[in-house]
Tab-separated table of C-alpha atoms in Angstrom:
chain	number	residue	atom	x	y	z
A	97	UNK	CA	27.403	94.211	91.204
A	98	UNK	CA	28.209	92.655	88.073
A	99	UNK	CA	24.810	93.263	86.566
A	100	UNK	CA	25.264	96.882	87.151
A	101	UNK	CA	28.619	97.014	85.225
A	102	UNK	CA	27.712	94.998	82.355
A	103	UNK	CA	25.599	98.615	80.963
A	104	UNK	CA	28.740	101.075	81.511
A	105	UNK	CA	30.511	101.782	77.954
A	106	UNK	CA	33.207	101.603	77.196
A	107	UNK	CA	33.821	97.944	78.048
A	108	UNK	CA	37.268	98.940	78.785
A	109	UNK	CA	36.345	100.786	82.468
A	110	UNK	CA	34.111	97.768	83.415
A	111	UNK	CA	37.699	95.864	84.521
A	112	UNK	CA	38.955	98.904	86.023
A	113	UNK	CA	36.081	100.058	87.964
A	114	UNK	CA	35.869	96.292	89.027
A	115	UNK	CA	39.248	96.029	90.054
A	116	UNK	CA	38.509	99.497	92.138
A	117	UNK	CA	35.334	98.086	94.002
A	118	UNK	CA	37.671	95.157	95.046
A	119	UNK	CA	40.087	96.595	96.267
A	120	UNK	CA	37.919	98.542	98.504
A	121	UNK	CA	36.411	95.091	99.796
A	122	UNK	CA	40.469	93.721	100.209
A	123	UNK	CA	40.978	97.352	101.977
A	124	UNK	CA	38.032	96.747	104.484
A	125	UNK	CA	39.202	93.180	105.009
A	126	UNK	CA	42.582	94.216	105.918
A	127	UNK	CA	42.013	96.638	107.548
A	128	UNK	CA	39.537	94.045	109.932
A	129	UNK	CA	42.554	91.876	110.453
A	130	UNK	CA	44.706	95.024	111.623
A	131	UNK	CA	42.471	95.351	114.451
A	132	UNK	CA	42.258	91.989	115.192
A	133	UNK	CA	46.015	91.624	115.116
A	134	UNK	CA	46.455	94.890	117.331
A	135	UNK	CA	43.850	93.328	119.766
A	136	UNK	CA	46.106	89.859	119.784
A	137	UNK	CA	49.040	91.771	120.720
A	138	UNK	CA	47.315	93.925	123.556
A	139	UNK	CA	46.271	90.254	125.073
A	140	UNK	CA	49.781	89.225	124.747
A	141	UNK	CA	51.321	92.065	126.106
A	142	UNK	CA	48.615	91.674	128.773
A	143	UNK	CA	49.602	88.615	129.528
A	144	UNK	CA	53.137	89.136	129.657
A	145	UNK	CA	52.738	91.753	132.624
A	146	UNK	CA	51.198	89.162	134.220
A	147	UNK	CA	54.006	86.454	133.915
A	148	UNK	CA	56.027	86.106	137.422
A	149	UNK	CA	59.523	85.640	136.811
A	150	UNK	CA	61.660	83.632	139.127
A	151	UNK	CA	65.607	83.416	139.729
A	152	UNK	CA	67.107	79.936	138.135
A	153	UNK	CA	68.502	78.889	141.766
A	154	UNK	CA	67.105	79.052	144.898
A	155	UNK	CA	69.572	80.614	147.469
A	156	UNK	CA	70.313	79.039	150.859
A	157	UNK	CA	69.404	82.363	153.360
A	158	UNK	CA	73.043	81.458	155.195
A	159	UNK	CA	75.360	78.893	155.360
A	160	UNK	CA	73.456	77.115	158.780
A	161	UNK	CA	70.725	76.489	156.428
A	162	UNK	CA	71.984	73.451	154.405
A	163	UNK	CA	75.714	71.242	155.454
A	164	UNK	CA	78.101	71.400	152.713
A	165	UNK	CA	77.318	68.158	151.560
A	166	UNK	CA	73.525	68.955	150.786
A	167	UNK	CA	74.707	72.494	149.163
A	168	UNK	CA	77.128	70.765	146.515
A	169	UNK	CA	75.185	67.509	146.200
A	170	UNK	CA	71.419	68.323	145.904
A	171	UNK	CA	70.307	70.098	142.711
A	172	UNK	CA	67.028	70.758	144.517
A	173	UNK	CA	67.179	74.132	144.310
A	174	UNK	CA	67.806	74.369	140.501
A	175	UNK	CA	65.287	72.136	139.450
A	176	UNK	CA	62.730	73.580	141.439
A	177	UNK	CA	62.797	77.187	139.664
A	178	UNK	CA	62.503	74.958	136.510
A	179	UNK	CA	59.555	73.049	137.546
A	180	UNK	CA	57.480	75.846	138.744
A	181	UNK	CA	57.739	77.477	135.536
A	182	UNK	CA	56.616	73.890	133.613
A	183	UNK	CA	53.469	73.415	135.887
A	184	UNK	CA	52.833	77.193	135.806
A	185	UNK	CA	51.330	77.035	132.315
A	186	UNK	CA	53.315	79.958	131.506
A	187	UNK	CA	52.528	81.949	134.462
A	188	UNK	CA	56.196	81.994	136.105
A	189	UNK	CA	59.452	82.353	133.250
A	190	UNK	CA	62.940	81.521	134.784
A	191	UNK	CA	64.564	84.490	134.667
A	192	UNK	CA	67.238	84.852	131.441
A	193	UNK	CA	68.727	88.164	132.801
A	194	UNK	CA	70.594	89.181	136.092
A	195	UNK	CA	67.613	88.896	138.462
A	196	UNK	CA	68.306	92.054	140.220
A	197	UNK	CA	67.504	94.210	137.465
A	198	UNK	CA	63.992	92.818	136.929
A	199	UNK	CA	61.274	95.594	137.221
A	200	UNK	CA	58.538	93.332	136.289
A	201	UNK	CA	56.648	90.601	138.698
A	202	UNK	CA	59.439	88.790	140.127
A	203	UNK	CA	59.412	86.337	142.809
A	204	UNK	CA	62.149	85.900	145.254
A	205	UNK	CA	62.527	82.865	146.761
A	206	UNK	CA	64.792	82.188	149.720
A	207	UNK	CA	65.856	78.759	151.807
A	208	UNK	CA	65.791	79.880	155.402
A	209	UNK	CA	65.076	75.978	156.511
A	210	UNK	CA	65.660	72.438	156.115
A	211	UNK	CA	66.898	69.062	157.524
A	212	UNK	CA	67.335	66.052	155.818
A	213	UNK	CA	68.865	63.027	156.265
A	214	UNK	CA	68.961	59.969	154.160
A	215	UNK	CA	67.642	56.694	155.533
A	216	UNK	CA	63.679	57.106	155.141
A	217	UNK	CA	61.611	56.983	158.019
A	218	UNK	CA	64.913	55.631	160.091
A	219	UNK	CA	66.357	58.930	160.000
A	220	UNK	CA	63.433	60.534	161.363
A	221	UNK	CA	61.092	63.739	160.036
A	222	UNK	CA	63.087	65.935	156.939
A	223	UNK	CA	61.828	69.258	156.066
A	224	UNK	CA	62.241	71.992	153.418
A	225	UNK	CA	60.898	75.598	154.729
A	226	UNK	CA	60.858	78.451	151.865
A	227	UNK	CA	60.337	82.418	152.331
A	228	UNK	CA	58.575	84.117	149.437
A	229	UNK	CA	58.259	87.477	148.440
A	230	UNK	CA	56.302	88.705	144.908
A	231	UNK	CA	57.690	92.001	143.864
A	232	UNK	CA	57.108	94.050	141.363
A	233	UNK	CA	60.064	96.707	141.157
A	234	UNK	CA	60.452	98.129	144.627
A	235	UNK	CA	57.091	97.218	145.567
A	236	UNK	CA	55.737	94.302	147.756
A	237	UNK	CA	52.563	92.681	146.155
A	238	UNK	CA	52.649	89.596	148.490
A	239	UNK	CA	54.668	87.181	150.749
A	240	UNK	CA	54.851	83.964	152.689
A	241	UNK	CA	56.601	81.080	154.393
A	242	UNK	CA	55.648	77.706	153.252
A	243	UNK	CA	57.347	74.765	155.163
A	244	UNK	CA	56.780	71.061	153.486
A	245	UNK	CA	57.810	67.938	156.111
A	246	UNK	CA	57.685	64.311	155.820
A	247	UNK	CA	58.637	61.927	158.188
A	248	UNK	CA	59.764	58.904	155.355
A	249	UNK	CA	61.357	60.645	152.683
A	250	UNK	CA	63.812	58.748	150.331
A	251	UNK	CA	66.640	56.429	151.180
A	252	UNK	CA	68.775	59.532	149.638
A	253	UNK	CA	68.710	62.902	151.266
A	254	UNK	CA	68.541	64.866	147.977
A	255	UNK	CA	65.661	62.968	146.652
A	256	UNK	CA	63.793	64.110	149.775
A	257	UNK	CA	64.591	67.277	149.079
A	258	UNK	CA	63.443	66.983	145.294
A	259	UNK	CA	60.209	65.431	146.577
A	260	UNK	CA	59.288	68.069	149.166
A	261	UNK	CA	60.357	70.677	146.751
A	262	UNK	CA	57.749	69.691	144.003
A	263	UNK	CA	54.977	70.095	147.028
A	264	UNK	CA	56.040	73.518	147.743
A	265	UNK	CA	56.172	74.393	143.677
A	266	UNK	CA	52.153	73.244	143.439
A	267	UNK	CA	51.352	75.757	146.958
A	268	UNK	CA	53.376	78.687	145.368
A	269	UNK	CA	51.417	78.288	142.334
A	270	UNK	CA	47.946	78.242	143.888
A	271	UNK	CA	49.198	81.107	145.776
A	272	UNK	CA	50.172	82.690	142.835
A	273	UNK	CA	46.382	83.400	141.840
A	274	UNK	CA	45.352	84.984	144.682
A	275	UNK	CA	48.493	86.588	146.227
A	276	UNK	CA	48.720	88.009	149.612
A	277	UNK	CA	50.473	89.096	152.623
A	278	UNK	CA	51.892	87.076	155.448
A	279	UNK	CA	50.560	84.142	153.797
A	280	UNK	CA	51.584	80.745	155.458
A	281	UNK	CA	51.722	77.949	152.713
A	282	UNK	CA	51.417	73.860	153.283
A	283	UNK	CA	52.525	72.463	156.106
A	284	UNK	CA	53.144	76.437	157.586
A	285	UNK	CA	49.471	77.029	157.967
C-alpha cells in the first residue's frame, strides 16, 4: 500500500491519506471487537438466567420438625445454602435480596424432617428429609423430596446433620441439570 503512495504528489497528502487508510483498518478492528464484546455479554446474560438462586437459611417447615436445642445449636441449615452455591460452579447464588421478591430461578428449600441424636451408631439411625421446589416467578419448573439417613453419624448431633446435609447439596445439584416433577432424591427414591 505503501508502494502505491510513494507516486502521489504532493508528499504532504501521502501522511494524510495514510493516516486515513488506517484508520479505516482501526475502524474495522473495532468495530470486530464490538461484536465480540456484545456476543460475551449475551453469553453472560445467558448464563445469568440460568443461575438458581437459593434463600441463605433453610427453614424448619414447623416447630415438630427440629427440638429447640437442634434449631439454636446446629448451623446446618446456613451452611448448607452456602455450600450448594460453592460446589454449584456458579449454577446456584445465595440470594442477597429478600427472597420473596425473586422473579428469577429460585429454589425453595424447606425442612419437613429429621432426627438426630448424638452418640453415633449408639443412638440409633439420624435422618435429614428436604422438600424442594424450583420456581421461576409464579411458576413451578420442578420439585422433590430428598431424604439422606445414616445409621452412625457423629458423636455430635449437629455434625450429623452437617454431614447428611452435604449429601443432599451433591443430589440437588445433579437434579439441578435435569429438573423435574415429583422427583424423589437419595435415600427418597
Amino acid at each position: 500500500m505503501k508502494k502505491a503512495l510513494r507516486f502521489l504528489r504532493p508528499k504532504k497528502l501521502r501522511p494524510l491519506i495514510e493516516f486515513n487508510l488506517t484508520k479505516g483498518v482501526c475502524m474495522k478492528a473495532i468495530h470486530g471487537l464490538f461484536v465480540v464484546a456484545l456476543g460475551c455479554l449475551a453469553a453472560v446474560s445467558a448464563q445469568a438466567e440460568d443461575v438458581v438462586q437459593v434463600s441463605s437459611l433453610i427453614p424448619y417447615q414447623s416447630d415438630e420438625v427440629a427440638n429447640e436445642t437442634v434449631r439454636k445449636e446446629c448451623n446446618w441449615n446456613t451452611t448448607m445454602p452456602l455450600n450448594l452455591a460453592k460446589e454449584s460452579e456458579g449454577r446456584v447464588k445465595v440470594a442477597e435480596q429478600n427472597f420473596d421478591t425473586i422473579t428469577g430461578k429460585k429454589l425453595v428449600l424447606v425442612a419437613t424432617h429429621l432426627h438426630t441424636l448424638g452418640g453415633g451408631g449408639w443412638t440409633g439411625p439420624k435422618w435429614l428429609v428436604l422438600e424442594g421446589k424450583l420456581m421461576q416467578g409464579n411458576k413451578l419448573l420442578g420439585n422433590f423430596e430428598v431424604r439422606r439417613q445414616t445409621i452412625h453419624g457423629s458423636l455430635r448431633a449437629c455434625g450429623t446433620l452437617e454431614s447428611l446435609s452435604e449429601e443432599i447439596s451433591e443430589d440437588i445439584l445433579k437434579w439441578l441439570k435435569e429438573p423435574g416433577l415429583n422427583a424423589k432424591l437419595g435415600d427418597a427414591g
